[in-house]
PDB file of C-alpha atoms in Angstrom:
ATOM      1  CA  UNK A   1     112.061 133.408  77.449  1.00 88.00           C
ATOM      2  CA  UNK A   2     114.467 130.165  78.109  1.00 88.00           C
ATOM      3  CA  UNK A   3     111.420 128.193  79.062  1.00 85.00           C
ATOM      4  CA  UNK A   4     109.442 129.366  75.937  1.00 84.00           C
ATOM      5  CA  UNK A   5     112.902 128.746  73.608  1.00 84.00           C
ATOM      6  CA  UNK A   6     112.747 125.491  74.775  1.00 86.00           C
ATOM      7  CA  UNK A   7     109.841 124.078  74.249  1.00 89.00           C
ATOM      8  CA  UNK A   8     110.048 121.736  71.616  1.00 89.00           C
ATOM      9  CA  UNK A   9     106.585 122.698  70.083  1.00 88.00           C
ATOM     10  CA  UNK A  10     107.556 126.033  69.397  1.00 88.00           C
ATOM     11  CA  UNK A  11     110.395 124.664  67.028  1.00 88.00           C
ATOM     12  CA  UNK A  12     109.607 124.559  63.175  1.00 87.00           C
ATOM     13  CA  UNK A  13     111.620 121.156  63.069  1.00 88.00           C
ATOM     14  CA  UNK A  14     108.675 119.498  65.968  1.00 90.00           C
ATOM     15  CA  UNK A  15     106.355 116.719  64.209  1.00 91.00           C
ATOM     16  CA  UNK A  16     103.462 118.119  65.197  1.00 89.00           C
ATOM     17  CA  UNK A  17     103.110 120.532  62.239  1.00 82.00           C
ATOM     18  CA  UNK A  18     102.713 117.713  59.888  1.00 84.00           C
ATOM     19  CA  UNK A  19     100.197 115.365  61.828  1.00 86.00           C
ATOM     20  CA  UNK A  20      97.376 113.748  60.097  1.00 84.00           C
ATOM     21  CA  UNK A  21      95.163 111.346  60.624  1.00 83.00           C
ATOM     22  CA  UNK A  22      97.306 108.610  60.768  1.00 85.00           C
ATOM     23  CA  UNK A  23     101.484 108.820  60.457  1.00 89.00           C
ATOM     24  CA  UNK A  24     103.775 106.447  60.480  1.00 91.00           C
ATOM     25  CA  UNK A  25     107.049 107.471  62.712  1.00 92.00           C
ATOM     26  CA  UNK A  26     110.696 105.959  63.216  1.00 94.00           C
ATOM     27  CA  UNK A  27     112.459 106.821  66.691  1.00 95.00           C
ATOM     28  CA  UNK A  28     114.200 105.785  69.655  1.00 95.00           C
ATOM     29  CA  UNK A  29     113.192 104.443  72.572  1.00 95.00           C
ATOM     30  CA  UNK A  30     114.191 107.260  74.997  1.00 93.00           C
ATOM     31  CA  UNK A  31     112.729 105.347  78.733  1.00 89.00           C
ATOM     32  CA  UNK A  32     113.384 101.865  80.003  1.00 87.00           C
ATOM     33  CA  UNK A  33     109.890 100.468  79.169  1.00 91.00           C
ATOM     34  CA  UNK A  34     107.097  99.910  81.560  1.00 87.00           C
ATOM     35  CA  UNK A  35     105.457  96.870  81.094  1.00 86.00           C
ATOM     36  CA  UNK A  36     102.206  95.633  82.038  1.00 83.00           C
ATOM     37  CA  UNK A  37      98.907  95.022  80.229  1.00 88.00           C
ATOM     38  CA  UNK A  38     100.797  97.468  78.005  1.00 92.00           C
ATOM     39  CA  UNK A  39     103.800  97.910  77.282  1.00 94.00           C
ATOM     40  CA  UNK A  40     104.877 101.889  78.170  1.00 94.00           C
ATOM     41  CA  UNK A  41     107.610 104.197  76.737  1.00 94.00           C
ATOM     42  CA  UNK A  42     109.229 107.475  75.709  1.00 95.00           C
ATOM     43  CA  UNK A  43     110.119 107.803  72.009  1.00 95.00           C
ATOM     44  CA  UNK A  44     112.572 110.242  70.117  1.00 94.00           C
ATOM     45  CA  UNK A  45     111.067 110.776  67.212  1.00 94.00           C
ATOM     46  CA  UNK A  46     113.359 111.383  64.061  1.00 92.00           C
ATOM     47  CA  UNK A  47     111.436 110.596  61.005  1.00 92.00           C
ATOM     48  CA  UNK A  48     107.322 111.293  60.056  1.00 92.00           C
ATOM     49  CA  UNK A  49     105.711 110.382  57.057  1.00 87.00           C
ATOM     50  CA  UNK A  50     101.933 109.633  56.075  1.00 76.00           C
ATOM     51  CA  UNK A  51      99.817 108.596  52.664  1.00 64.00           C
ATOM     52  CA  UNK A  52     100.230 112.301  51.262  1.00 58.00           C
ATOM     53  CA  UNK A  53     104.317 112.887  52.389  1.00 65.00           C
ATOM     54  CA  UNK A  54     107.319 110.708  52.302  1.00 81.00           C
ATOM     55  CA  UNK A  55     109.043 110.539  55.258  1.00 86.00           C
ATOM     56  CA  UNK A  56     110.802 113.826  56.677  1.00 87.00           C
ATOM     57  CA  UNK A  57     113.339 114.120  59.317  1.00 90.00           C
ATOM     58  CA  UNK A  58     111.250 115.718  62.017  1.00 89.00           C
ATOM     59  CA  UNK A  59     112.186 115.557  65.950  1.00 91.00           C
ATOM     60  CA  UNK A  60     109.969 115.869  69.220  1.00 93.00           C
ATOM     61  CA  UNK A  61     109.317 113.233  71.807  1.00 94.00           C
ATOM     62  CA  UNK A  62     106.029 111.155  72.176  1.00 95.00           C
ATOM     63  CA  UNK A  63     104.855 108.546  75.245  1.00 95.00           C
ATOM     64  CA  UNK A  64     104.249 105.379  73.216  1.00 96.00           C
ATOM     65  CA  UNK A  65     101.346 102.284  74.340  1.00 95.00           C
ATOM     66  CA  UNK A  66     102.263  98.885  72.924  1.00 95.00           C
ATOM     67  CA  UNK A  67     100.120  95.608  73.530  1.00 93.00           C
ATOM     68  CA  UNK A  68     101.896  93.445  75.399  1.00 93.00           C
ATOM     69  CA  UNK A  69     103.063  90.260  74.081  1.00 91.00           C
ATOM     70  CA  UNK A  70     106.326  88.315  73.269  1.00 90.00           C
ATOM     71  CA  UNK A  71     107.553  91.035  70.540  1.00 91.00           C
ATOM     72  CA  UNK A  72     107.155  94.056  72.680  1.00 92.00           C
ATOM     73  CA  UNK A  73     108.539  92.226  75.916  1.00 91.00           C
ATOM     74  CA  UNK A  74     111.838  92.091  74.257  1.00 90.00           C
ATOM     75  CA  UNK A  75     112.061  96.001  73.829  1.00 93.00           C
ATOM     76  CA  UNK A  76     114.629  98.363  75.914  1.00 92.00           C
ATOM     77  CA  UNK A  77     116.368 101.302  75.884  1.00 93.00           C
ATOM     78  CA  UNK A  78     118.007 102.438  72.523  1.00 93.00           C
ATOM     79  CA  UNK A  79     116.081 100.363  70.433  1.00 94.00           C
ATOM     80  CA  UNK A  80     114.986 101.358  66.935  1.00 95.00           C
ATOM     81  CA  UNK A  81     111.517 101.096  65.998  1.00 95.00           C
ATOM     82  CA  UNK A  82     108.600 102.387  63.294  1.00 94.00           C
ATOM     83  CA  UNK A  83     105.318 102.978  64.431  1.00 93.00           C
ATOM     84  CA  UNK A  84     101.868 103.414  62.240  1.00 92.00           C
ATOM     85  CA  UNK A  85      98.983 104.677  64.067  1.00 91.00           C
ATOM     86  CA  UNK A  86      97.165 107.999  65.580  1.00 92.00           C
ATOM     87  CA  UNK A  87      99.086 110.543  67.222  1.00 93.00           C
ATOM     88  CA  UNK A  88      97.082 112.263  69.857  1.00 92.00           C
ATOM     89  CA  UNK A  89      97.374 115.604  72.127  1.00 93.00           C
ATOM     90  CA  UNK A  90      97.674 114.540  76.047  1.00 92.00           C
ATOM     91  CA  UNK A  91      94.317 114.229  77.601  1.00 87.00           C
ATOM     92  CA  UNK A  92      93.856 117.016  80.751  1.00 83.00           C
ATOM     93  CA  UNK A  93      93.177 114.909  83.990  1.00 78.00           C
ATOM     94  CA  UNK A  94      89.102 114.270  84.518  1.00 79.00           C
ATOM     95  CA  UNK A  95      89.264 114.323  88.099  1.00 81.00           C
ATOM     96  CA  UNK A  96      89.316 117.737  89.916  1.00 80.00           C
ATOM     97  CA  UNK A  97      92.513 118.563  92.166  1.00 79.00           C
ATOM     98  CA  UNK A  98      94.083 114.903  90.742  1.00 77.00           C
ATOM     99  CA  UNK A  99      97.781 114.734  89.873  1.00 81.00           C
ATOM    100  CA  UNK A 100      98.314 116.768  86.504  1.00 86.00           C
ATOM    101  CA  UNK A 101      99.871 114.020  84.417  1.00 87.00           C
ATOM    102  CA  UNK A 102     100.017 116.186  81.537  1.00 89.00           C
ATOM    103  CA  UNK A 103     101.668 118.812  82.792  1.00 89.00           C
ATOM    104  CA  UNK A 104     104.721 116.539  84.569  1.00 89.00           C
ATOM    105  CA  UNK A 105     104.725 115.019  80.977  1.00 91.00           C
ATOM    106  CA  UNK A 106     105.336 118.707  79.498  1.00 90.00           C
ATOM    107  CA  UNK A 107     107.823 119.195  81.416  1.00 89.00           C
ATOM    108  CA  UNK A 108     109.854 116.191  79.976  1.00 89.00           C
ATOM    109  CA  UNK A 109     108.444 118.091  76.618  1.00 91.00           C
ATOM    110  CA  UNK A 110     106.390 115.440  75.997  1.00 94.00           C
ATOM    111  CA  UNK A 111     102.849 116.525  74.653  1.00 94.00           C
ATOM    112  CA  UNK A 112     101.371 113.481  72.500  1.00 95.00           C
ATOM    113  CA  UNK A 113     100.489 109.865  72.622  1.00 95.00           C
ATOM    114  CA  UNK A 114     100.120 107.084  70.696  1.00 94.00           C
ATOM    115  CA  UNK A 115      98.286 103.555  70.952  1.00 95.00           C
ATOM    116  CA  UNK A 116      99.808 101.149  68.648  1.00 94.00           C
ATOM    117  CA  UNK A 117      97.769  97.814  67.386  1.00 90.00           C
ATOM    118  CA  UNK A 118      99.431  94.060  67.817  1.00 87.00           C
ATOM    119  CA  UNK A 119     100.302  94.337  64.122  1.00 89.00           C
ATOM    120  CA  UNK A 120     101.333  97.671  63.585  1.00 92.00           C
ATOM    121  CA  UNK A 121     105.227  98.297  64.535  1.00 95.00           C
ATOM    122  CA  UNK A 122     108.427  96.586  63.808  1.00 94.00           C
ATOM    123  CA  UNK A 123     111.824  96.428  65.390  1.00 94.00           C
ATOM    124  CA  UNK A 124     114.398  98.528  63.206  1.00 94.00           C
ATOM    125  CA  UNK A 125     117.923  98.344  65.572  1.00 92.00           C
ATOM    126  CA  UNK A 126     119.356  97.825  68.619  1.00 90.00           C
ATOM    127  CA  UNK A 127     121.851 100.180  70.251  1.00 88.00           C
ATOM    128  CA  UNK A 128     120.504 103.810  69.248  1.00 91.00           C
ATOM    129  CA  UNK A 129     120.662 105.443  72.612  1.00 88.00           C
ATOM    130  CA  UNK A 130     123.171 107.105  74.405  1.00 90.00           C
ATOM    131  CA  UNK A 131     125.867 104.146  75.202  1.00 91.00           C
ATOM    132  CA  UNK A 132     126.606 105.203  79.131  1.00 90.00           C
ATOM    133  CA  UNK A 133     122.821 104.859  79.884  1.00 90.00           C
ATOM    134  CA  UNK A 134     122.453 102.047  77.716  1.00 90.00           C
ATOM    135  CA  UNK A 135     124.969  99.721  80.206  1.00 91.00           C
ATOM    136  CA  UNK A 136     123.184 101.575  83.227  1.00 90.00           C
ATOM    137  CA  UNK A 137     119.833 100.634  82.052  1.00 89.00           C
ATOM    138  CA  UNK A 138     121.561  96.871  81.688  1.00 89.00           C
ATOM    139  CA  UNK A 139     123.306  96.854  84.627  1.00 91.00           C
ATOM    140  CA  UNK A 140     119.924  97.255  86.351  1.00 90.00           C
ATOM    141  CA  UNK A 141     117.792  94.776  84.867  1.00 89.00           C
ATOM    142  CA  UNK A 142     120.864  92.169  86.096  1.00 92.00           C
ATOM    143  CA  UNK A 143     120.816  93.262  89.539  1.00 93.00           C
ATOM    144  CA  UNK A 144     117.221  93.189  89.378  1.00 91.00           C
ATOM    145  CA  UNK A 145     117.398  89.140  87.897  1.00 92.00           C
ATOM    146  CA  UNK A 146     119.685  88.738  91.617  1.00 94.00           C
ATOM    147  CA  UNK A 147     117.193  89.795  93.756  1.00 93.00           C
ATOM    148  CA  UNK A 148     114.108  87.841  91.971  1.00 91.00           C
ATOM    149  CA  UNK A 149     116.946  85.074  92.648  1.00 91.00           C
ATOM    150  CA  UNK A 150     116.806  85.271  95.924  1.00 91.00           C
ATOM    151  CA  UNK A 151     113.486  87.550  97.496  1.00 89.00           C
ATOM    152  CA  UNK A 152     110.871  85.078  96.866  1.00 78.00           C
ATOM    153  CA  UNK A 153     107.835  86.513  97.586  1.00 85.00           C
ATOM    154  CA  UNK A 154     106.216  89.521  95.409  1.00 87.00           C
ATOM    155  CA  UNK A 155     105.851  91.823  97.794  1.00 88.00           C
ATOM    156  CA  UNK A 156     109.559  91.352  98.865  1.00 90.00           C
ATOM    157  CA  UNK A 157     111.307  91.623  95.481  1.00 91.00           C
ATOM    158  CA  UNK A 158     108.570  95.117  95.023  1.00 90.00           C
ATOM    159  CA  UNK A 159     110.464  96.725  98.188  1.00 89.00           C
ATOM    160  CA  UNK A 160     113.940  95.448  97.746  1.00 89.00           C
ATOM    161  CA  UNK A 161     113.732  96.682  94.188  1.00 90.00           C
ATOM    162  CA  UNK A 162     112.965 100.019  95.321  1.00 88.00           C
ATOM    163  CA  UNK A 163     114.859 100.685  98.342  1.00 86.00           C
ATOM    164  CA  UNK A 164     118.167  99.045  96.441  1.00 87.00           C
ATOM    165  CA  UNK A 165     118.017  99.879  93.032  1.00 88.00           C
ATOM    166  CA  UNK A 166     115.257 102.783  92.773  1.00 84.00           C
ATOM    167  CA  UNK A 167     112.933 100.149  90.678  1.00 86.00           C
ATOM    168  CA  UNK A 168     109.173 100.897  91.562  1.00 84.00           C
ATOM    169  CA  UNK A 169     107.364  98.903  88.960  1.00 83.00           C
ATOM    170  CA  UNK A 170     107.112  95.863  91.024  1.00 85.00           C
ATOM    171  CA  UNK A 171     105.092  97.995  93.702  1.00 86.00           C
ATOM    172  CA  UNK A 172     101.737  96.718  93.431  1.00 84.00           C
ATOM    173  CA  UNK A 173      98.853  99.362  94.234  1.00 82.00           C
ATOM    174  CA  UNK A 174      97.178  97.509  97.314  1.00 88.00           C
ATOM    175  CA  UNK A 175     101.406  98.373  98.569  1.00 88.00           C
ATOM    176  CA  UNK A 176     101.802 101.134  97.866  1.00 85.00           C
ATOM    177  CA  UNK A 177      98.482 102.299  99.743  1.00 87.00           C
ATOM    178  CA  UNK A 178      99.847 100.555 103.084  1.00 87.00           C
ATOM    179  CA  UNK A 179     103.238 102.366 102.707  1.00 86.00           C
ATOM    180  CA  UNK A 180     101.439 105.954 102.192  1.00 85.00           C
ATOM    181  CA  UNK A 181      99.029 105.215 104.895  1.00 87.00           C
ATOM    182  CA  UNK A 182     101.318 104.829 107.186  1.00 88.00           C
ATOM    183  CA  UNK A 183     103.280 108.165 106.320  1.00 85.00           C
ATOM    184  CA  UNK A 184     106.165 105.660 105.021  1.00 83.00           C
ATOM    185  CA  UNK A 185     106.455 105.886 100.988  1.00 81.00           C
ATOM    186  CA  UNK A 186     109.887 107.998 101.857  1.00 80.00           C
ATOM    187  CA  UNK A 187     111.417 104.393 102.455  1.00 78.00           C
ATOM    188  CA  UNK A 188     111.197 103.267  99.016  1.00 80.00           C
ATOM    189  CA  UNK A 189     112.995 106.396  97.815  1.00 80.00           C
ATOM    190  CA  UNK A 190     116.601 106.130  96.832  1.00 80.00           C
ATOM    191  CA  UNK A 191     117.781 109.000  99.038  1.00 80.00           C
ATOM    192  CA  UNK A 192     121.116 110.258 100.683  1.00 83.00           C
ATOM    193  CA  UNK A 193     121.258 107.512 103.482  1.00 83.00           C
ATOM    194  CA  UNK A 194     121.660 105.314 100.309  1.00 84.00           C
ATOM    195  CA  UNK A 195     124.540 107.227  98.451  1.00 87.00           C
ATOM    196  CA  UNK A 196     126.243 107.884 101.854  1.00 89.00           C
ATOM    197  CA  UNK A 197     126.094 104.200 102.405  1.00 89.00           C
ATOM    198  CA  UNK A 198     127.666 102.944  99.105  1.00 88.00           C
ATOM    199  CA  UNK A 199     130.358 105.980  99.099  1.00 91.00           C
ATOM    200  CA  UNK A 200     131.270 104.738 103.030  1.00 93.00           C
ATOM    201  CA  UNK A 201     131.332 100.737 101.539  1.00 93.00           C
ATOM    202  CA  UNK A 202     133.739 102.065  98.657  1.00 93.00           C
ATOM    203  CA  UNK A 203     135.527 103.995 100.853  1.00 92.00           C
ATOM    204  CA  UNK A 204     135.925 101.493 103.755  1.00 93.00           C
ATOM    205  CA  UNK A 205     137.353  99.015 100.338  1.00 93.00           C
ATOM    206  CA  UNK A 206     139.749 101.554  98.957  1.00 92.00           C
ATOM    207  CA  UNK A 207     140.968 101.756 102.632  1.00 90.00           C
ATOM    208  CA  UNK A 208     142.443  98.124 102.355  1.00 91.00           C
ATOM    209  CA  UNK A 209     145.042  99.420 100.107  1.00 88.00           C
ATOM    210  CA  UNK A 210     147.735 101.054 101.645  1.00 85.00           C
ATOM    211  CA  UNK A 211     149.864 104.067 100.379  1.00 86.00           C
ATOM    212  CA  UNK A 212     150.547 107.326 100.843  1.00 85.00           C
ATOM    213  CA  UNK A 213     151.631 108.344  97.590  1.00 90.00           C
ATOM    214  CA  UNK A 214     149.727 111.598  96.022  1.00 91.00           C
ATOM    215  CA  UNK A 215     148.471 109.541  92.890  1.00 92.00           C
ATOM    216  CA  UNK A 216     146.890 106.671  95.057  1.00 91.00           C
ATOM    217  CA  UNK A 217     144.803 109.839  97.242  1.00 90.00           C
ATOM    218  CA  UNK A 218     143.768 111.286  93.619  1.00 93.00           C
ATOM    219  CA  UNK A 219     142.622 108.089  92.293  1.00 93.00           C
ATOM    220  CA  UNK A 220     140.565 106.955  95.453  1.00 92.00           C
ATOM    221  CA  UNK A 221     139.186 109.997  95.568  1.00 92.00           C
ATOM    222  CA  UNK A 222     137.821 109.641  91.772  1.00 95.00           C
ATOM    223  CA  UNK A 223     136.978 105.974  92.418  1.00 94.00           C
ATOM    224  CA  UNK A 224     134.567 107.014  94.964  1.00 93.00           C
ATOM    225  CA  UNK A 225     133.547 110.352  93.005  1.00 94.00           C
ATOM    226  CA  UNK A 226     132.934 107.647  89.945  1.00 93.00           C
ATOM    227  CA  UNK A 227     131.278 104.767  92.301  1.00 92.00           C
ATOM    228  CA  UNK A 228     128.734 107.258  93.467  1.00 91.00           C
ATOM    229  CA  UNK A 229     127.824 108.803  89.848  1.00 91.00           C
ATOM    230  CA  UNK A 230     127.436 104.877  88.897  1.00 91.00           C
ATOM    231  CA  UNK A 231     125.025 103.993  91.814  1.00 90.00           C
ATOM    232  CA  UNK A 232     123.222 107.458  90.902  1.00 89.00           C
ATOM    233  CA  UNK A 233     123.022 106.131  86.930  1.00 89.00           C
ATOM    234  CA  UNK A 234     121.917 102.802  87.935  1.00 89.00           C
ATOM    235  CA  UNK A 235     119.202 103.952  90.401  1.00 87.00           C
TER     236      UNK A 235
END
């Protein structure tokens, strides 16, 4: 009954009791985007409108497909955006006993897509998002300009990124084949060895300060409390 109350398309406010054949729709960028040949994200939908409605404040989430060029490059998290296109259901996988895409997307409650043309979306805002995930999300893409800095070769910066900062899209297929091949895609999971590793590093820094006074324990112990829930934000 708590699943089935929270699915979103069971809610009278979801968009997809007013699709047509085309909508236009203004949301949120909910995802840091993927980018490739296209450029990949979650939206938050808030407003839907069409040729037969003005727009009405509707909510529900939807994975978005942008071409990728200079425009759509530029897009991150908590950016504003409108959208005109066709909204369709999620496709069922066509290959038996394949990973059920669809279903890992429901249980985000995501169940439509859209593929936007070149022409057909603007930027609205910056800075819609929630503000904490916003500077994780940024903090990220810095530490992720350090180590193209300094790990030269592609298939370097690919594991670096994931074994230090949880950041798989640099992981090239022909990779990742070799890693599960070899029973060894674990590695470039951010796992417990990592967070034990950062909260011993914070730990072995608070150390250098010396005092036994109760408020210096309380705060070192929140410091590392707050250093690990950072790492975990970032990653």
């Amino acid at each position: 009954m708590i699943t089935n109350n929270h699915k979103d398309t069971n809610k009278i406010a979801h968009f997809s009791n007013f699709l047509e054949k085309e909508n236009t729709i203004v949301g949120v960028i909910l995802s840091q985007p993927i980018k490739g040949k296209w450029v990949k994200f979650n939206l938050k939908l808030s407003q839907i409108g069409s040729e037969s409605n003005k727009f009405i404040e509707k909510k529900g989430n939807i994975l978005v497909y942008l071409p990728f060029d200079k425009k759509s490059n530029k897009l991150k998290y908590g950016d504003q955006i409108i959208l005109d296109g066709k909204i369709l259901p999620l496709e069922d996988s066509k290959n038996p006993n394949a990973f059920d895409y669809k279903s890992y997307l429901a249980g985000q409650n995501i169940y439509f897509q859209t593929f936007i043309k070149e022409n057909n979306w603007k930027f609205l805002d910056h800075n819609k998002g929630n503000p904490i995930l916003s500077m994780a999300f940024s903090s990220r893409e810095k530490f992720i300009s350090i180590l193209e800095k300094h790990l030269g070769e592609e298939n370097e910066l690919a594991v670096g990124a994931a074994l230090i900062l949880g950041y798989k899209e640099f992981i090239s297929d022909e990779l990742q084949s070799a890693y599960t091949g070899t029973g060894a895609m674990h590695v470039l999971a951010v796992s417990g060895l990592h967070v034990g590793l950062i909260s011993f590093m914070l730990y072995l820094f608070l150390n250098l300060f010396k005092s036994r006074a109760l408020w210096w324990k309380i705060s070192k112990t929140l410091l590392l409390i707050l250093g690990v829930w950072a790492f975990a934000l970032i990653t």
